[in-house]
Amino acid sequence: MSIIVALDAKSQYEAMTIVEQLDPTLCRVKVGKELFTHEGPSIVKKLQDTGFEVFLDLKFHDIPNTTAQAVCAAADLGVWMVNVHASGGERMMNAAAEAIANKNNKPLLIAVTVLTSMEQSDLAGIGLDVSPQQQVERLAKLAKHSGMDGVVSSAQEIELIKKVLINKLINIFHIRIEYPQ
């Protein structure tokens, strides 16, 4: 089991203020799009230098080659885990998995199923006439078939995911700590 603390911060200073309250032997940290865009790869190195394993949460979703190269770049940073969007399809996920298969420090590669903010009307808006749960199941099966180490979904779908993935489930507890304004 892993506890992941989301560093939802805009700067290295804010992120490191949160990290100072944490013990790297008890948790890992997540660097998302906002922090990574503000600070770049240097924030990953800074966190690793303080003893933390990093989940790089950039949800890559692009053509197979571009996604594979992005996942390789994340692996070269030495991250513990990185993710892609399962909706990018089997070829994209296969390319990403194959690209890091022989890396010395291969990160876990997980796939996002359906964003937790999406409702059935959102799926209908992009041409999918299914419930979010049905789409989660479809994408979880596709992710498993495509060599992903696990999937990201809402807690509401955990039982469904357990049935679909059986032994491929990674239990992750994600904690969000707000930085005081």
JSON list of C-alpha atoms in Angstrom, two decimals, residues 2-179:
[
{"chain": "A", "resi": 2, "resn": "SER", "atom": "CA", "xyz": [1.21, 3.48, -0.81]},
{"chain": "A", "resi": 3, "resn": "ILE", "atom": "CA", "xyz": [0.14, 6.83, 0.53]},
{"chain": "A", "resi": 4, "resn": "ILE", "atom": "CA", "xyz": [0.63, 9.54, -2.05]},
{"chain": "A", "resi": 5, "resn": "VAL", "atom": "CA", "xyz": [0.50, 13.17, -1.05]},
{"chain": "A", "resi": 6, "resn": "ALA", "atom": "CA", "xyz": [-0.54, 15.45, -3.90]},
{"chain": "A", "resi": 7, "resn": "LEU", "atom": "CA", "xyz": [1.69, 18.48, -4.10]},
{"chain": "A", "resi": 8, "resn": "ASP", "atom": "CA", "xyz": [-0.97, 20.74, -5.57]},
{"chain": "A", "resi": 9, "resn": "ALA", "atom": "CA", "xyz": [1.22, 23.80, -5.43]},
{"chain": "A", "resi": 10, "resn": "LYS", "atom": "CA", "xyz": [2.26, 26.51, -7.87]},
{"chain": "A", "resi": 11, "resn": "SER", "atom": "CA", "xyz": [5.88, 26.84, -6.86]},
{"chain": "A", "resi": 12, "resn": "GLN", "atom": "CA", "xyz": [8.85, 24.93, -5.51]},
{"chain": "A", "resi": 13, "resn": "TYR", "atom": "CA", "xyz": [8.58, 26.99, -2.33]},
{"chain": "A", "resi": 14, "resn": "GLU", "atom": "CA", "xyz": [4.96, 25.93, -1.75]},
{"chain": "A", "resi": 15, "resn": "ALA", "atom": "CA", "xyz": [5.72, 22.31, -2.58]},
{"chain": "A", "resi": 16, "resn": "MET", "atom": "CA", "xyz": [8.74, 22.17, -0.31]},
{"chain": "A", "resi": 17, "resn": "THR", "atom": "CA", "xyz": [6.73, 23.78, 2.52]},
{"chain": "A", "resi": 18, "resn": "ILE", "atom": "CA", "xyz": [4.32, 20.83, 2.27]},
{"chain": "A", "resi": 19, "resn": "VAL", "atom": "CA", "xyz": [7.15, 18.31, 1.96]},
{"chain": "A", "resi": 20, "resn": "GLU", "atom": "CA", "xyz": [8.84, 19.61, 5.12]},
{"chain": "A", "resi": 21, "resn": "GLN", "atom": "CA", "xyz": [5.84, 18.23, 7.05]},
{"chain": "A", "resi": 22, "resn": "LEU", "atom": "CA", "xyz": [6.20, 14.74, 5.54]},
{"chain": "A", "resi": 23, "resn": "ASP", "atom": "CA", "xyz": [8.36, 11.69, 6.12]},
{"chain": "A", "resi": 24, "resn": "PRO", "atom": "CA", "xyz": [9.63, 10.08, 2.90]},
{"chain": "A", "resi": 25, "resn": "THR", "atom": "CA", "xyz": [9.66, 6.68, 4.61]},
{"chain": "A", "resi": 26, "resn": "LEU", "atom": "CA", "xyz": [5.89, 6.93, 5.17]},
{"chain": "A", "resi": 27, "resn": "CYS", "atom": "CA", "xyz": [4.62, 8.35, 1.88]},
{"chain": "A", "resi": 28, "resn": "ARG", "atom": "CA", "xyz": [5.36, 9.28, -1.70]},
{"chain": "A", "resi": 29, "resn": "VAL", "atom": "CA", "xyz": [4.52, 12.53, -3.47]},
{"chain": "A", "resi": 30, "resn": "LYS", "atom": "CA", "xyz": [2.62, 13.41, -6.62]},
{"chain": "A", "resi": 31, "resn": "VAL", "atom": "CA", "xyz": [3.72, 16.14, -8.98]},
{"chain": "A", "resi": 32, "resn": "GLY", "atom": "CA", "xyz": [0.91, 17.18, -11.29]},
{"chain": "A", "resi": 33, "resn": "LYS", "atom": "CA", "xyz": [0.58, 19.39, -14.33]},
{"chain": "A", "resi": 34, "resn": "GLU", "atom": "CA", "xyz": [0.44, 22.71, -12.52]},
{"chain": "A", "resi": 35, "resn": "LEU", "atom": "CA", "xyz": [3.57, 22.25, -10.41]},
{"chain": "A", "resi": 36, "resn": "PHE", "atom": "CA", "xyz": [5.49, 20.56, -13.23]},
{"chain": "A", "resi": 37, "resn": "THR", "atom": "CA", "xyz": [4.58, 23.34, -15.67]},
{"chain": "A", "resi": 38, "resn": "HIS", "atom": "CA", "xyz": [5.69, 26.01, -13.21]},
{"chain": "A", "resi": 39, "resn": "GLU", "atom": "CA", "xyz": [8.90, 24.31, -12.08]},
{"chain": "A", "resi": 40, "resn": "GLY", "atom": "CA", "xyz": [9.82, 21.69, -14.70]},
{"chain": "A", "resi": 41, "resn": "PRO", "atom": "CA", "xyz": [11.95, 18.60, -14.12]},
{"chain": "A", "resi": 42, "resn": "SER", "atom": "CA", "xyz": [13.98, 20.38, -11.43]},
{"chain": "A", "resi": 43, "resn": "ILE", "atom": "CA", "xyz": [11.14, 19.94, -8.92]},
{"chain": "A", "resi": 44, "resn": "VAL", "atom": "CA", "xyz": [11.27, 16.17, -9.43]},
{"chain": "A", "resi": 45, "resn": "LYS", "atom": "CA", "xyz": [15.02, 16.16, -8.75]},
{"chain": "A", "resi": 46, "resn": "LYS", "atom": "CA", "xyz": [14.60, 18.40, -5.69]},
{"chain": "A", "resi": 47, "resn": "LEU", "atom": "CA", "xyz": [11.99, 16.04, -4.22]},
{"chain": "A", "resi": 48, "resn": "GLN", "atom": "CA", "xyz": [14.13, 13.00, -4.96]},
{"chain": "A", "resi": 49, "resn": "ASP", "atom": "CA", "xyz": [17.10, 14.70, -3.30]},
{"chain": "A", "resi": 50, "resn": "THR", "atom": "CA", "xyz": [15.01, 14.99, -0.13]},
{"chain": "A", "resi": 51, "resn": "GLY", "atom": "CA", "xyz": [14.30, 11.23, -0.23]},
{"chain": "A", "resi": 52, "resn": "PHE", "atom": "CA", "xyz": [10.86, 11.13, -1.85]},
{"chain": "A", "resi": 53, "resn": "GLU", "atom": "CA", "xyz": [9.71, 8.80, -4.58]},
{"chain": "A", "resi": 54, "resn": "VAL", "atom": "CA", "xyz": [7.72, 10.79, -7.14]},
{"chain": "A", "resi": 55, "resn": "PHE", "atom": "CA", "xyz": [4.53, 9.97, -9.01]},
{"chain": "A", "resi": 56, "resn": "LEU", "atom": "CA", "xyz": [4.59, 12.16, -12.14]},
{"chain": "A", "resi": 57, "resn": "ASP", "atom": "CA", "xyz": [0.90, 12.74, -12.82]},
{"chain": "A", "resi": 58, "resn": "LEU", "atom": "CA", "xyz": [0.90, 14.27, -16.29]},
{"chain": "A", "resi": 59, "resn": "LYS", "atom": "CA", "xyz": [-1.70, 11.94, -17.86]},
{"chain": "A", "resi": 60, "resn": "PHE", "atom": "CA", "xyz": [0.05, 11.60, -21.21]},
{"chain": "A", "resi": 61, "resn": "HIS", "atom": "CA", "xyz": [-2.36, 11.25, -24.15]},
{"chain": "A", "resi": 62, "resn": "ASP", "atom": "CA", "xyz": [-0.98, 11.67, -27.64]},
{"chain": "A", "resi": 63, "resn": "ILE", "atom": "CA", "xyz": [0.06, 9.65, -30.68]},
{"chain": "A", "resi": 64, "resn": "PRO", "atom": "CA", "xyz": [1.87, 6.42, -29.69]},
{"chain": "A", "resi": 65, "resn": "ASN", "atom": "CA", "xyz": [5.41, 7.60, -30.48]},
{"chain": "A", "resi": 66, "resn": "THR", "atom": "CA", "xyz": [5.04, 10.92, -28.67]},
{"chain": "A", "resi": 67, "resn": "THR", "atom": "CA", "xyz": [3.52, 9.26, -25.60]},
{"chain": "A", "resi": 68, "resn": "ALA", "atom": "CA", "xyz": [6.24, 6.59, -25.59]},
{"chain": "A", "resi": 69, "resn": "GLN", "atom": "CA", "xyz": [8.96, 9.27, -25.70]},
{"chain": "A", "resi": 70, "resn": "ALA", "atom": "CA", "xyz": [7.28, 11.27, -22.92]},
{"chain": "A", "resi": 71, "resn": "VAL", "atom": "CA", "xyz": [7.09, 8.17, -20.72]},
{"chain": "A", "resi": 72, "resn": "CYS", "atom": "CA", "xyz": [10.78, 7.49, -21.46]},
{"chain": "A", "resi": 73, "resn": "ALA", "atom": "CA", "xyz": [11.63, 11.04, -20.42]},
{"chain": "A", "resi": 74, "resn": "ALA", "atom": "CA", "xyz": [9.75, 10.49, -17.16]},
{"chain": "A", "resi": 75, "resn": "ALA", "atom": "CA", "xyz": [11.63, 7.23, -16.61]},
{"chain": "A", "resi": 76, "resn": "ASP", "atom": "CA", "xyz": [14.92, 9.03, -17.26]},
{"chain": "A", "resi": 77, "resn": "LEU", "atom": "CA", "xyz": [13.95, 11.47, -14.49]},
{"chain": "A", "resi": 78, "resn": "GLY", "atom": "CA", "xyz": [13.83, 8.48, -12.15]},
{"chain": "A", "resi": 79, "resn": "VAL", "atom": "CA", "xyz": [10.17, 8.79, -11.20]},
{"chain": "A", "resi": 80, "resn": "TRP", "atom": "CA", "xyz": [8.54, 5.96, -9.25]},
{"chain": "A", "resi": 81, "resn": "MET", "atom": "CA", "xyz": [5.30, 6.09, -11.25]},
{"chain": "A", "resi": 82, "resn": "VAL", "atom": "CA", "xyz": [3.90, 7.84, -14.32]},
{"chain": "A", "resi": 83, "resn": "ASN", "atom": "CA", "xyz": [0.52, 7.74, -16.03]},
{"chain": "A", "resi": 84, "resn": "VAL", "atom": "CA", "xyz": [-1.17, 7.88, -19.41]},
{"chain": "A", "resi": 85, "resn": "HIS", "atom": "CA", "xyz": [-4.82, 8.22, -20.44]},
{"chain": "A", "resi": 86, "resn": "ALA", "atom": "CA", "xyz": [-6.32, 4.83, -21.32]},
{"chain": "A", "resi": 87, "resn": "SER", "atom": "CA", "xyz": [-8.59, 6.63, -23.79]},
{"chain": "A", "resi": 88, "resn": "GLY", "atom": "CA", "xyz": [-5.47, 7.07, -25.95]},
{"chain": "A", "resi": 89, "resn": "GLY", "atom": "CA", "xyz": [-6.02, 3.46, -26.95]},
{"chain": "A", "resi": 90, "resn": "GLU", "atom": "CA", "xyz": [-4.20, 0.17, -27.07]},
{"chain": "A", "resi": 91, "resn": "ARG", "atom": "CA", "xyz": [-1.47, 1.19, -29.52]},
{"chain": "A", "resi": 92, "resn": "MET", "atom": "CA", "xyz": [-0.58, 4.23, -27.43]},
{"chain": "A", "resi": 93, "resn": "MET", "atom": "CA", "xyz": [-0.46, 2.26, -24.16]},
{"chain": "A", "resi": 94, "resn": "ASN", "atom": "CA", "xyz": [1.50, -0.60, -25.76]},
{"chain": "A", "resi": 95, "resn": "ALA", "atom": "CA", "xyz": [4.03, 1.88, -27.16]},
{"chain": "A", "resi": 96, "resn": "ALA", "atom": "CA", "xyz": [4.45, 3.49, -23.74]},
{"chain": "A", "resi": 97, "resn": "ALA", "atom": "CA", "xyz": [4.87, 0.14, -21.98]},
{"chain": "A", "resi": 98, "resn": "GLU", "atom": "CA", "xyz": [7.34, -1.15, -24.58]},
{"chain": "A", "resi": 99, "resn": "ALA", "atom": "CA", "xyz": [9.35, 2.07, -24.47]},
{"chain": "A", "resi": 100, "resn": "ILE", "atom": "CA", "xyz": [10.22, 1.62, -20.80]},
{"chain": "A", "resi": 101, "resn": "ALA", "atom": "CA", "xyz": [10.21, -2.18, -20.58]},
{"chain": "A", "resi": 102, "resn": "ASN", "atom": "CA", "xyz": [14.01, -2.42, -20.50]},
{"chain": "A", "resi": 103, "resn": "LYS", "atom": "CA", "xyz": [14.77, 0.69, -18.49]},
{"chain": "A", "resi": 104, "resn": "ASN", "atom": "CA", "xyz": [17.01, 0.09, -15.47]},
{"chain": "A", "resi": 105, "resn": "ASN", "atom": "CA", "xyz": [14.76, 2.11, -13.19]},
{"chain": "A", "resi": 106, "resn": "LYS", "atom": "CA", "xyz": [11.45, 1.28, -14.86]},
{"chain": "A", "resi": 107, "resn": "PRO", "atom": "CA", "xyz": [8.65, 3.28, -13.25]},
{"chain": "A", "resi": 108, "resn": "LEU", "atom": "CA", "xyz": [5.22, 1.85, -12.68]},
{"chain": "A", "resi": 109, "resn": "LEU", "atom": "CA", "xyz": [3.05, 2.78, -15.65]},
{"chain": "A", "resi": 110, "resn": "ILE", "atom": "CA", "xyz": [-0.61, 3.26, -14.89]},
{"chain": "A", "resi": 111, "resn": "ALA", "atom": "CA", "xyz": [-3.59, 4.35, -16.97]},
{"chain": "A", "resi": 112, "resn": "VAL", "atom": "CA", "xyz": [-6.29, 6.87, -16.11]},
{"chain": "A", "resi": 113, "resn": "THR", "atom": "CA", "xyz": [-9.70, 5.44, -16.97]},
{"chain": "A", "resi": 114, "resn": "VAL", "atom": "CA", "xyz": [-12.41, 8.12, -16.70]},
{"chain": "A", "resi": 115, "resn": "LEU", "atom": "CA", "xyz": [-11.73, 11.44, -15.01]},
{"chain": "A", "resi": 116, "resn": "THR", "atom": "CA", "xyz": [-13.66, 11.61, -11.75]},
{"chain": "A", "resi": 117, "resn": "SER", "atom": "CA", "xyz": [-15.26, 14.87, -12.86]},
{"chain": "A", "resi": 118, "resn": "MET", "atom": "CA", "xyz": [-16.91, 13.22, -15.88]},
{"chain": "A", "resi": 119, "resn": "GLU", "atom": "CA", "xyz": [-20.59, 12.36, -15.81]},
{"chain": "A", "resi": 120, "resn": "GLN", "atom": "CA", "xyz": [-22.68, 10.44, -18.35]},
{"chain": "A", "resi": 121, "resn": "SER", "atom": "CA", "xyz": [-23.57, 13.70, -20.13]},
{"chain": "A", "resi": 122, "resn": "ASP", "atom": "CA", "xyz": [-19.85, 14.44, -20.55]},
{"chain": "A", "resi": 123, "resn": "LEU", "atom": "CA", "xyz": [-19.28, 11.02, -22.10]},
{"chain": "A", "resi": 124, "resn": "ALA", "atom": "CA", "xyz": [-22.30, 11.55, -24.38]},
{"chain": "A", "resi": 125, "resn": "GLY", "atom": "CA", "xyz": [-20.77, 14.86, -25.43]},
{"chain": "A", "resi": 126, "resn": "ILE", "atom": "CA", "xyz": [-17.76, 13.03, -26.83]},
{"chain": "A", "resi": 127, "resn": "GLY", "atom": "CA", "xyz": [-19.87, 10.37, -28.54]},
{"chain": "A", "resi": 128, "resn": "LEU", "atom": "CA", "xyz": [-19.91, 7.65, -25.87]},
{"chain": "A", "resi": 129, "resn": "ASP", "atom": "CA", "xyz": [-23.37, 6.41, -25.02]},
{"chain": "A", "resi": 130, "resn": "VAL", "atom": "CA", "xyz": [-22.34, 4.53, -21.87]},
{"chain": "A", "resi": 131, "resn": "SER", "atom": "CA", "xyz": [-22.25, 5.18, -18.15]},
{"chain": "A", "resi": 132, "resn": "PRO", "atom": "CA", "xyz": [-18.99, 6.26, -16.56]},
{"chain": "A", "resi": 133, "resn": "GLN", "atom": "CA", "xyz": [-18.82, 2.84, -14.85]},
{"chain": "A", "resi": 134, "resn": "GLN", "atom": "CA", "xyz": [-19.15, 1.03, -18.19]},
{"chain": "A", "resi": 135, "resn": "GLN", "atom": "CA", "xyz": [-16.40, 3.18, -19.68]},
{"chain": "A", "resi": 136, "resn": "VAL", "atom": "CA", "xyz": [-14.17, 2.58, -16.65]},
{"chain": "A", "resi": 137, "resn": "GLU", "atom": "CA", "xyz": [-14.63, -1.17, -17.11]},
{"chain": "A", "resi": 138, "resn": "ARG", "atom": "CA", "xyz": [-13.85, -0.97, -20.84]},
{"chain": "A", "resi": 139, "resn": "LEU", "atom": "CA", "xyz": [-10.73, 1.11, -20.31]},
{"chain": "A", "resi": 140, "resn": "ALA", "atom": "CA", "xyz": [-9.51, -0.94, -17.33]},
{"chain": "A", "resi": 141, "resn": "LYS", "atom": "CA", "xyz": [-9.70, -4.11, -19.44]},
{"chain": "A", "resi": 142, "resn": "LEU", "atom": "CA", "xyz": [-7.90, -2.36, -22.29]},
{"chain": "A", "resi": 143, "resn": "ALA", "atom": "CA", "xyz": [-5.22, -1.07, -19.91]},
{"chain": "A", "resi": 144, "resn": "LYS", "atom": "CA", "xyz": [-4.65, -4.56, -18.50]},
{"chain": "A", "resi": 145, "resn": "HIS", "atom": "CA", "xyz": [-4.41, -5.99, -22.02]},
{"chain": "A", "resi": 146, "resn": "SER", "atom": "CA", "xyz": [-1.99, -3.20, -23.01]},
{"chain": "A", "resi": 147, "resn": "GLY", "atom": "CA", "xyz": [0.59, -3.94, -20.31]},
{"chain": "A", "resi": 148, "resn": "MET", "atom": "CA", "xyz": [-0.24, -1.26, -17.78]},
{"chain": "A", "resi": 149, "resn": "ASP", "atom": "CA", "xyz": [0.77, -1.88, -14.16]},
{"chain": "A", "resi": 150, "resn": "GLY", "atom": "CA", "xyz": [-2.55, -0.58, -12.89]},
{"chain": "A", "resi": 151, "resn": "VAL", "atom": "CA", "xyz": [-5.26, 2.00, -13.39]},
{"chain": "A", "resi": 152, "resn": "VAL", "atom": "CA", "xyz": [-6.51, 5.20, -11.82]},
{"chain": "A", "resi": 153, "resn": "SER", "atom": "CA", "xyz": [-10.21, 5.49, -11.13]},
{"chain": "A", "resi": 154, "resn": "SER", "atom": "CA", "xyz": [-12.50, 6.92, -8.51]},
{"chain": "A", "resi": 155, "resn": "ALA", "atom": "CA", "xyz": [-13.06, 5.09, -5.24]},
{"chain": "A", "resi": 156, "resn": "GLN", "atom": "CA", "xyz": [-16.62, 4.42, -6.44]},
{"chain": "A", "resi": 157, "resn": "GLU", "atom": "CA", "xyz": [-15.27, 2.01, -9.05]},
{"chain": "A", "resi": 158, "resn": "ILE", "atom": "CA", "xyz": [-12.86, 0.09, -6.81]},
{"chain": "A", "resi": 159, "resn": "GLU", "atom": "CA", "xyz": [-14.97, -3.09, -6.65]},
{"chain": "A", "resi": 160, "resn": "LEU", "atom": "CA", "xyz": [-15.44, -3.03, -10.42]},
{"chain": "A", "resi": 161, "resn": "ILE", "atom": "CA", "xyz": [-11.71, -2.54, -10.93]},
{"chain": "A", "resi": 162, "resn": "LYS", "atom": "CA", "xyz": [-10.89, -5.43, -8.59]},
{"chain": "A", "resi": 163, "resn": "LYS", "atom": "CA", "xyz": [-13.07, -7.73, -10.71]},
{"chain": "A", "resi": 164, "resn": "VAL", "atom": "CA", "xyz": [-11.56, -6.54, -13.97]},
{"chain": "A", "resi": 165, "resn": "LEU", "atom": "CA", "xyz": [-7.90, -6.45, -12.96]},
{"chain": "A", "resi": 166, "resn": "ILE", "atom": "CA", "xyz": [-7.75, -9.14, -10.28]},
{"chain": "A", "resi": 167, "resn": "ASN", "atom": "CA", "xyz": [-4.01, -9.27, -9.53]},
{"chain": "A", "resi": 168, "resn": "LYS", "atom": "CA", "xyz": [-3.07, -6.07, -11.38]},
{"chain": "A", "resi": 169, "resn": "LEU", "atom": "CA", "xyz": [-4.57, -3.69, -8.82]},
{"chain": "A", "resi": 170, "resn": "ILE", "atom": "CA", "xyz": [-2.28, -1.18, -7.19]},
{"chain": "A", "resi": 171, "resn": "ASN", "atom": "CA", "xyz": [-3.77, 0.15, -3.96]},
{"chain": "A", "resi": 172, "resn": "ILE", "atom": "CA", "xyz": [-3.05, 3.83, -3.73]},
{"chain": "A", "resi": 173, "resn": "PHE", "atom": "CA", "xyz": [-4.35, 6.29, -1.20]},
{"chain": "A", "resi": 174, "resn": "HIS", "atom": "CA", "xyz": [-4.16, 9.81, -2.52]},
{"chain": "A", "resi": 175, "resn": "ILE", "atom": "CA", "xyz": [-4.11, 12.60, 0.05]},
{"chain": "A", "resi": 176, "resn": "ARG", "atom": "CA", "xyz": [-4.54, 16.21, -0.94]},
{"chain": "A", "resi": 177, "resn": "ILE", "atom": "CA", "xyz": [-3.06, 18.85, 1.32]},
{"chain": "A", "resi": 178, "resn": "GLU", "atom": "CA", "xyz": [-4.12, 22.41, 0.56]},
{"chain": "A", "resi": 179, "resn": "TYR", "atom": "CA", "xyz": [-1.45, 25.06, 0.80]}
]
